[in-house]
Coordinates of C-alpha atoms and ligand atoms in Angstrom, one line a residue:
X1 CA 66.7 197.2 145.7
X2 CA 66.3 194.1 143.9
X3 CA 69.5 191.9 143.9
X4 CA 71.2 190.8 139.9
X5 CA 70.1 187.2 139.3
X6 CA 72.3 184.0 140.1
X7 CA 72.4 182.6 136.6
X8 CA 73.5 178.9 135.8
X9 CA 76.0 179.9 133.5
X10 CA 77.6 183.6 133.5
X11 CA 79.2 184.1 130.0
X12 CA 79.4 187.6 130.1
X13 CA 81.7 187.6 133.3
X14 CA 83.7 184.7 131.8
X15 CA 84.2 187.2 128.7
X16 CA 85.2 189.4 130.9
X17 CA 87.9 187.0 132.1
X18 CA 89.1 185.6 128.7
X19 CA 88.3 188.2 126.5
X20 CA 91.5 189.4 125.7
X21 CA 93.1 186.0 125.4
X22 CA 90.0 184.8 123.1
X23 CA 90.7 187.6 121.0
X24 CA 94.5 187.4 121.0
X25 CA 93.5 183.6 119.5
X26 CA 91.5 184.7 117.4
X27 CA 93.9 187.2 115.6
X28 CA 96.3 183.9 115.3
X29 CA 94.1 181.9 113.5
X30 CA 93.2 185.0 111.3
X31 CA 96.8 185.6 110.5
X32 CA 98.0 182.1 109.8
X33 CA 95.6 181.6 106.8
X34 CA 94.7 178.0 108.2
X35 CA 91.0 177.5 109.5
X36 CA 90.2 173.4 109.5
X37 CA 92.7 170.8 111.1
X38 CA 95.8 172.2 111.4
X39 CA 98.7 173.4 114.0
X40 CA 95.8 175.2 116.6
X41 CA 94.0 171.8 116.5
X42 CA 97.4 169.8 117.2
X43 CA 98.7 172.0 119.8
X44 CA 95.2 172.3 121.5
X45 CA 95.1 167.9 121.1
X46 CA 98.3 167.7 122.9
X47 CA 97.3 170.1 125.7
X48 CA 94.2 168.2 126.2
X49 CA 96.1 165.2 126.7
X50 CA 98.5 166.5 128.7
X51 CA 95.5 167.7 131.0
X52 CA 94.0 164.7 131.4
X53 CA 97.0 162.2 131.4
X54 CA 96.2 159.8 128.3
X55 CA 98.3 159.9 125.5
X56 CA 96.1 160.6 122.4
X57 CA 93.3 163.3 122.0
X58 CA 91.4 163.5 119.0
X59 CA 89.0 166.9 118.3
X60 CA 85.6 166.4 116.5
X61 CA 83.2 168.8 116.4
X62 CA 80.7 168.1 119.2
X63 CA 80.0 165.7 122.3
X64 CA 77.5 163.7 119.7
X65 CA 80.5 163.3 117.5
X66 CA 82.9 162.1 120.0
X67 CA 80.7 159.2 121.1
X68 CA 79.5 158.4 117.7
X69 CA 82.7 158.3 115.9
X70 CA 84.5 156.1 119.3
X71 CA 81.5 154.0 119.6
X72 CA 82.7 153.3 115.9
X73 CA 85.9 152.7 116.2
X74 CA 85.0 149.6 118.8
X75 CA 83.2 148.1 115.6
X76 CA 80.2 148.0 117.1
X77 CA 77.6 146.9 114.2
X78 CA 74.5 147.2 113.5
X79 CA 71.7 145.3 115.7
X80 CA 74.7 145.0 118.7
X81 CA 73.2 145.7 122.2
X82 CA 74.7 148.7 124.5
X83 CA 74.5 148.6 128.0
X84 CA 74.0 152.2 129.0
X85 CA 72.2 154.9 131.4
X86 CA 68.0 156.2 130.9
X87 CA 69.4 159.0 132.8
X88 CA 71.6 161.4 131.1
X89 CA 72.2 163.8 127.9
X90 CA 70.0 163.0 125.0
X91 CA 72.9 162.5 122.9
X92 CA 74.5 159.6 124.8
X93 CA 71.6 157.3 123.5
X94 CA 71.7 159.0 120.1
X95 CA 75.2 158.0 119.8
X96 CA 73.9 154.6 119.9
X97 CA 71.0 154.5 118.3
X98 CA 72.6 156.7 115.2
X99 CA 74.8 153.5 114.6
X100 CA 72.0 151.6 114.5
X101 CA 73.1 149.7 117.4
X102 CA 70.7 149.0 120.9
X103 CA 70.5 150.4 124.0
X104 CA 69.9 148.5 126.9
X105 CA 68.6 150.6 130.0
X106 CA 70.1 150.1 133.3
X107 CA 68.7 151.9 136.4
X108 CA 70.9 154.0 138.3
X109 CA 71.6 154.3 142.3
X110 CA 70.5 157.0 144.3
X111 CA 72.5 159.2 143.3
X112 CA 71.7 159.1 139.5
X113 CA 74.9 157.5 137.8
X114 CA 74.9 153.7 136.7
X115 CA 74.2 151.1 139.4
X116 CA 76.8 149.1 138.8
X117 CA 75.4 146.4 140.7
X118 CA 72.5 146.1 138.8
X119 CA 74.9 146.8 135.5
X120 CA 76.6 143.5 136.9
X121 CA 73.7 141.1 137.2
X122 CA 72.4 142.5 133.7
X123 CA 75.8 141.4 132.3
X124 CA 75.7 137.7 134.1
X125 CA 72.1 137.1 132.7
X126 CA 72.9 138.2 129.4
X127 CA 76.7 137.6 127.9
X128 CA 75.3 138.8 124.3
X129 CA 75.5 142.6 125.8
X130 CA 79.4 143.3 124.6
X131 CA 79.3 147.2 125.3
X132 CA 78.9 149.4 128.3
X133 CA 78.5 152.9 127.7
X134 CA 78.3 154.9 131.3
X135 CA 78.3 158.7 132.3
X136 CA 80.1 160.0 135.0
X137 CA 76.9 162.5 135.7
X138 CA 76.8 165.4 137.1
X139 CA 81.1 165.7 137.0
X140 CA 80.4 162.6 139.7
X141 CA 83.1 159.6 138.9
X142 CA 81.4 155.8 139.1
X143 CA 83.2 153.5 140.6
X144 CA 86.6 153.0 138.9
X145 CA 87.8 150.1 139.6
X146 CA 84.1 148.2 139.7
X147 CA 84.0 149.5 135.9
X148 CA 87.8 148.1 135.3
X149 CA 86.6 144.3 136.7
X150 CA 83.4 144.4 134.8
X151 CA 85.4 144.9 131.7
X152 CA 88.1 142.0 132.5
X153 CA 85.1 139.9 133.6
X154 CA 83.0 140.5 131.0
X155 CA 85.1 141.4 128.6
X156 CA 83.1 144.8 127.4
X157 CA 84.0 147.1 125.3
X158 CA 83.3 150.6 126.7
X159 CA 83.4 154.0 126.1
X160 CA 82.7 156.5 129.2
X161 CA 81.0 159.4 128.3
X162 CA 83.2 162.1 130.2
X163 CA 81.3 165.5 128.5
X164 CA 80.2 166.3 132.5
X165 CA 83.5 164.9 134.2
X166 CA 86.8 165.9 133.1
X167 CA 88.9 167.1 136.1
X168 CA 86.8 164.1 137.7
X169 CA 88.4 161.4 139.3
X170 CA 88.2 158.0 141.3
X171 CA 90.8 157.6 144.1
X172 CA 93.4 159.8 142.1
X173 CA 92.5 157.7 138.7
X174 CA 91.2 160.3 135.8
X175 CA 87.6 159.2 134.6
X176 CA 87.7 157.7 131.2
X177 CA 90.9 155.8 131.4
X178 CA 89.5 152.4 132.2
X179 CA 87.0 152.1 128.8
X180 CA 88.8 152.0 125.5
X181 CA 88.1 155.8 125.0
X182 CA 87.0 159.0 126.4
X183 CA 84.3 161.0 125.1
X184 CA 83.6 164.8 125.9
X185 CA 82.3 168.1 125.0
X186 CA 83.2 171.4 124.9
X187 CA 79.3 172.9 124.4
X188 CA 79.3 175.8 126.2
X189 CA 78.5 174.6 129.6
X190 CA 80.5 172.0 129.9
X191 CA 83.4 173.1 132.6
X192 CA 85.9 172.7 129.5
X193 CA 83.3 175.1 126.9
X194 CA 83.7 176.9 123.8
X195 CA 82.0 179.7 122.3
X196 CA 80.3 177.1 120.1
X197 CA 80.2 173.5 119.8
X198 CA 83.3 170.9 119.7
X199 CA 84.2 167.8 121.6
X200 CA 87.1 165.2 121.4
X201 CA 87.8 161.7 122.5
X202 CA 90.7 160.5 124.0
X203 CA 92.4 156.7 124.0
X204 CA 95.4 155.3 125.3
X205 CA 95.5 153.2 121.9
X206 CA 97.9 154.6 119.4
X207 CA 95.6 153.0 116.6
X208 CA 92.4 153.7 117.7
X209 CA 93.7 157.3 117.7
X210 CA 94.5 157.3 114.4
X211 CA 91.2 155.5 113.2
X212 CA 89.5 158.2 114.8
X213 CA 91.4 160.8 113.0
X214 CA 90.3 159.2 109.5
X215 CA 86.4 159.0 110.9
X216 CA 86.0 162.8 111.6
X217 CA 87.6 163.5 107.9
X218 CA 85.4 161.6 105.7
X219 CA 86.5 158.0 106.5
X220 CA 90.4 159.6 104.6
X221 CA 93.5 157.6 104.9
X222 CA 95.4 159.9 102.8
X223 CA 93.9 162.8 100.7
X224 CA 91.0 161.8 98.4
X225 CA 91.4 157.9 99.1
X226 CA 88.3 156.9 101.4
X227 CA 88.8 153.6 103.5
X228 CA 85.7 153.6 105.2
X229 CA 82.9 155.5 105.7
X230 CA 83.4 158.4 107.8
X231 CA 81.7 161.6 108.9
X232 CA 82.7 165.4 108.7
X233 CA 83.4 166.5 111.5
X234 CA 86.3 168.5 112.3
X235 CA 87.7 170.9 114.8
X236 CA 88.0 174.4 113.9
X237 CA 91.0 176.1 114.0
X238 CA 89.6 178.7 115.7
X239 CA 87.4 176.6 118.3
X240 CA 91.0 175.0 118.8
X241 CA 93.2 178.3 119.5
X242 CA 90.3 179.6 121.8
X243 CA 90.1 176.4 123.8
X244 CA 93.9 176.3 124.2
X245 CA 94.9 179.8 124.2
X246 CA 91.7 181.2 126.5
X247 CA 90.0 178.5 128.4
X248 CA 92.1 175.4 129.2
X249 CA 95.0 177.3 131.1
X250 CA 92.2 178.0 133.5
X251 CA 90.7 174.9 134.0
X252 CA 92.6 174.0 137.1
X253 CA 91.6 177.2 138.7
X254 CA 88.0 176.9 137.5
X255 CA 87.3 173.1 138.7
X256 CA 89.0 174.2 142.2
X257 CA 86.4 177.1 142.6
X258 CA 83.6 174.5 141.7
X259 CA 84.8 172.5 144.3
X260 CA 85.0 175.5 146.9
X261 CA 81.5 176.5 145.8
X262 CA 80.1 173.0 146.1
X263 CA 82.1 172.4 149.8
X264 CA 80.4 176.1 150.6
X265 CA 77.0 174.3 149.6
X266 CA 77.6 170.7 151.7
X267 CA 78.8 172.5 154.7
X268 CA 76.0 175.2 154.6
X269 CA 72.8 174.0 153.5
X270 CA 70.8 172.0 156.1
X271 CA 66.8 171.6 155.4
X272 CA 65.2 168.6 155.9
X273 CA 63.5 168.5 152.4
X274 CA 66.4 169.1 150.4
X275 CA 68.5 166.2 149.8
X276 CA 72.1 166.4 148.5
X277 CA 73.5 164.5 145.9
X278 CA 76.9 164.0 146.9
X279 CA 79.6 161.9 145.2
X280 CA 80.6 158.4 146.4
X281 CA 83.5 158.1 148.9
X282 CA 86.4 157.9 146.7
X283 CA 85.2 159.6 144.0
X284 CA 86.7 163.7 143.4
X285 CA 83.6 165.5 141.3
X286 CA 84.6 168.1 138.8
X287 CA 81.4 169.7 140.2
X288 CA 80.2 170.0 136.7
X289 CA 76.6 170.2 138.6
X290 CA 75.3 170.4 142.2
X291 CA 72.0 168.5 142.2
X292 CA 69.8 168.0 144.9
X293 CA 66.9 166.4 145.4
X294 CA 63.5 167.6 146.8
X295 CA 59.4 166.7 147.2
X296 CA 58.0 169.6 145.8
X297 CA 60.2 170.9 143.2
X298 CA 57.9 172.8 141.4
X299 CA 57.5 174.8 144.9
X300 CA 61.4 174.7 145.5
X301 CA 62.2 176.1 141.9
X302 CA 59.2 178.9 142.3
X303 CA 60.4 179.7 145.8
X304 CA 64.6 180.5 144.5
X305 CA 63.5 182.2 141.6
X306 CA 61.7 184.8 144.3
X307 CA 65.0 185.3 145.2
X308 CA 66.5 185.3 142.0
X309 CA 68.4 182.1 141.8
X310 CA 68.1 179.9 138.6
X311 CA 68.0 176.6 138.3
X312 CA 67.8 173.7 136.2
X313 CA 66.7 169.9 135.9
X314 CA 69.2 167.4 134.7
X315 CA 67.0 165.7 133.8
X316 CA 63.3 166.0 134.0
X317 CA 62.3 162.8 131.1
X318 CA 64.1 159.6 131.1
X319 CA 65.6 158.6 127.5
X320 CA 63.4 155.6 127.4
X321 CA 59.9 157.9 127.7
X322 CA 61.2 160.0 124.7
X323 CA 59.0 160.7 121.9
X324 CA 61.4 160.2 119.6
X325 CA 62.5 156.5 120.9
X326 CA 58.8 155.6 119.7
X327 CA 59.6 152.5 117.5
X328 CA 63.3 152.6 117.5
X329 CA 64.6 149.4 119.0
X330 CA 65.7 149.5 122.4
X331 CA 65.4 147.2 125.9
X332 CA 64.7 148.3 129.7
X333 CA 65.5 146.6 132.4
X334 CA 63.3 146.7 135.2
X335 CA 61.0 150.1 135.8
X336 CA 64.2 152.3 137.0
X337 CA 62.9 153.3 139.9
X338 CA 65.9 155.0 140.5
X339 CA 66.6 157.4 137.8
X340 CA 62.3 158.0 137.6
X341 CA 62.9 159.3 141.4
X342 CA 66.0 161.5 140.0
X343 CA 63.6 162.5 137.1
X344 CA 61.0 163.5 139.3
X345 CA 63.0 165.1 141.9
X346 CA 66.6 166.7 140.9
X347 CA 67.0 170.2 141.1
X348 CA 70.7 172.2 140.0
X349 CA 71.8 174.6 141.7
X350 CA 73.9 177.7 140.3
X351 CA 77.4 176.5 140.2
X352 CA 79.8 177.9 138.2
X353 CA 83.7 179.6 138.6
X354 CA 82.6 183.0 138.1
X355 CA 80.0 182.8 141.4
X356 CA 80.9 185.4 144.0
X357 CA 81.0 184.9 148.0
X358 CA 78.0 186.9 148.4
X359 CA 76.4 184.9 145.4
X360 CA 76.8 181.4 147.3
X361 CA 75.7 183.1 150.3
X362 CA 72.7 184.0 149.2
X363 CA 72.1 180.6 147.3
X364 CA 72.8 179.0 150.8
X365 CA 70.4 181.1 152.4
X366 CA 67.3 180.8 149.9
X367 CA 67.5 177.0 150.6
X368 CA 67.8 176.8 154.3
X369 CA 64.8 179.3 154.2
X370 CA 62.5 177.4 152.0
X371 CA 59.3 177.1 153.8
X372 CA 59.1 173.8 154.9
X373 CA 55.5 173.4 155.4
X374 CA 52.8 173.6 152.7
Ligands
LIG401 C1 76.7 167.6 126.7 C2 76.6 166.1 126.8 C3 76.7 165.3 125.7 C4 76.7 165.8 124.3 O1 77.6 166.8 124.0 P1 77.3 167.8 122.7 O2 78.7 168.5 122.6 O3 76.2 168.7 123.2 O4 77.0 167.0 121.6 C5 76.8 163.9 125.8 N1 76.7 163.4 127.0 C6 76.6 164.1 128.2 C7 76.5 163.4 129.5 C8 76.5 165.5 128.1 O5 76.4 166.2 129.2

């Protein structure tokens, strides 16, 4: 008897969790005659803060957006430089390159997040670079308190890119409190998803807030009267009453069974080809992935998909080797022999709150019994 697949993602037992409470939400929305920017999207703003302990959260209607419209509100202009990661999302360079702005690749450490050591002699060569962009990977947290004194020192203006970490921390501190905003996604995936697209960026500044609030409605200050150019893009009501009502009350619980999962991983796998790529000491992953590293992926992949596992790569091309940054303006620093190695050698592992016991079992098992030999 063939075993179901391990899948990635499992929507269809999430639905089977939420169901009821998305459709309860729904039936709200419905009734209250309201469908763009109104009480769901305040209610669900304030939970979000709430969760993650910073006083403003503003909803927009993807990842893309958040960055985008916070990468805004710092002013940056037109030919300024970012300092950023080549390995990561797509749509963290867009964010920059969309403004018209520059990004400056940095090479990560070995385990694929900004080396911030390399980020720090970047910065002393070259005090033109006035932004930092970073991405706590995988649900991973950098290094907190290196990012805070490479602000002061510096004096950067940064955004973290939190799509993959919230829940995440750095010895007890909640990533994306040390830039001047937050930015994350609720695409489906994400450990905070809807049954769509949506994101929202968070700031402890009471005015950036507010600026961010005009950018996703058309640049509005009040109705019809246009300060700045702006984009549309809004939370829906009912993205806002799902996330609230249906998926946030069980974020808690869901980042805890990451975490079980990904301990149940650590503890059990042991193959000498398969490399784990763990969080720093200090650092508390959300466990938004579990990557690992190996020689012979395409073997590795073919051999778990034998026994029914999925996988995936996050991520197989660097953002500098994109087609589509032929000719766009942007600046590399070194070869990033780092995040090429990641590149060439990550491989996630199915990690999700709705695995089973026997699930992880069997995910342990395929690993450790990967023919080591050619
Ligand atoms: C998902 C993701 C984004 C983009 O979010 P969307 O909602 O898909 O636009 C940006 N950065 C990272 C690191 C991501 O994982």
């Amino acid at each position: 008897m063939t075993m179901p697949p391990v899948l990635l993602n499992d929507f269809k037992r999430q639905w089977s969790e939420i169901g009821d409470d998305v459709l309860r939400a729904v039936a709200a929305v419905g009734a209250s005659g309201w469908y763009v920017l109104g009480e769901q999207v305040q209610r669900f703003e304030a939970d979000l803060a709430k969760f993650w302990g910073l006083p403003a959260a503003v909803g927009v209607a993807s990842g893309l957006d958040a960055l985008e419209i916070a990468l805004r509100t710092l002013d940056l202009r037109c030919g300024d430089r970012v300092l950023t990661t080549p390995l990561s999302a797509f749509a963290t360079t867009m964010a920059i390159v969309r403004l018209g702005a520059v990004p400056v690749f940095c090479d990560t450490d070995a385990s694929g997040l900004l080396d911030l050591d390399q980020a720090e002699a970047i910065l002393s060569d070259d005090p033109g670079i006035r932004f930092l962009l970073p991405v706590h990977l995988f649900g991973q947290s950098l290094d907190l308190d290196r990012l805070a004194s490479l602000r002061d020192r510096f004096g950067l203006a940064i955004v973290e890119d939190c799509a993959q970490s919230i829940g995440a921390e750095w010895q007890g501190r909640a990533t994306g409190t040390v830039g001047r905003l937050a930015a994350t996604s609720f695409y489906p995936t994400k450990n905070l998803g809807a049954m769509g697209d949506g994101g929202a960026l968070l700031t402890a500044d009471p005015e950036v807030a507010a600026r961010a609030r005009r950018l996703r409605d058309y640049g509005q200050s009040a109705k019809y009267r246009h300060d700045e150019i702006g984009w549309n893009s809004r939370l829906d009501e009912l993205h806002a009453a799902i996330l609230a009502e249906a998926v946030l009350p069980h974020l808690r619980q869901w980042t805890q069974r990451r975490q079980d999962v990904a301990a149940a991983y650590t503890t059990g796998i042991h193959h000498p080809g398969v490399r784990l790529i763990r969080p720093s000491d200090g650092a508390k992953s959300c466990e938004h992935l579990y990557p690992v590293a190996v020689a012979r992926r395409e073997q590795f992949e073919a051999h778990l998909k034998s026994r029914g596992i999925a996988t995936g790569r996050h991520y197989p091309i660097l953002i500098p080797d994109q087609k589509a940054l032929d000719g766009v303006r942007f600046e590399q620093k070194g070869e990033l022999p780092n995040a090429r190695a990641i590149a060439e050698t990550e491989v996630s592992l199915p990690i999700h709150p709705q695995l089973s016991d026997d699930e992880i079992e069997r995910v342990i098992a395929a690993v450790n019994e990967w023919p080591a030999a050619d």
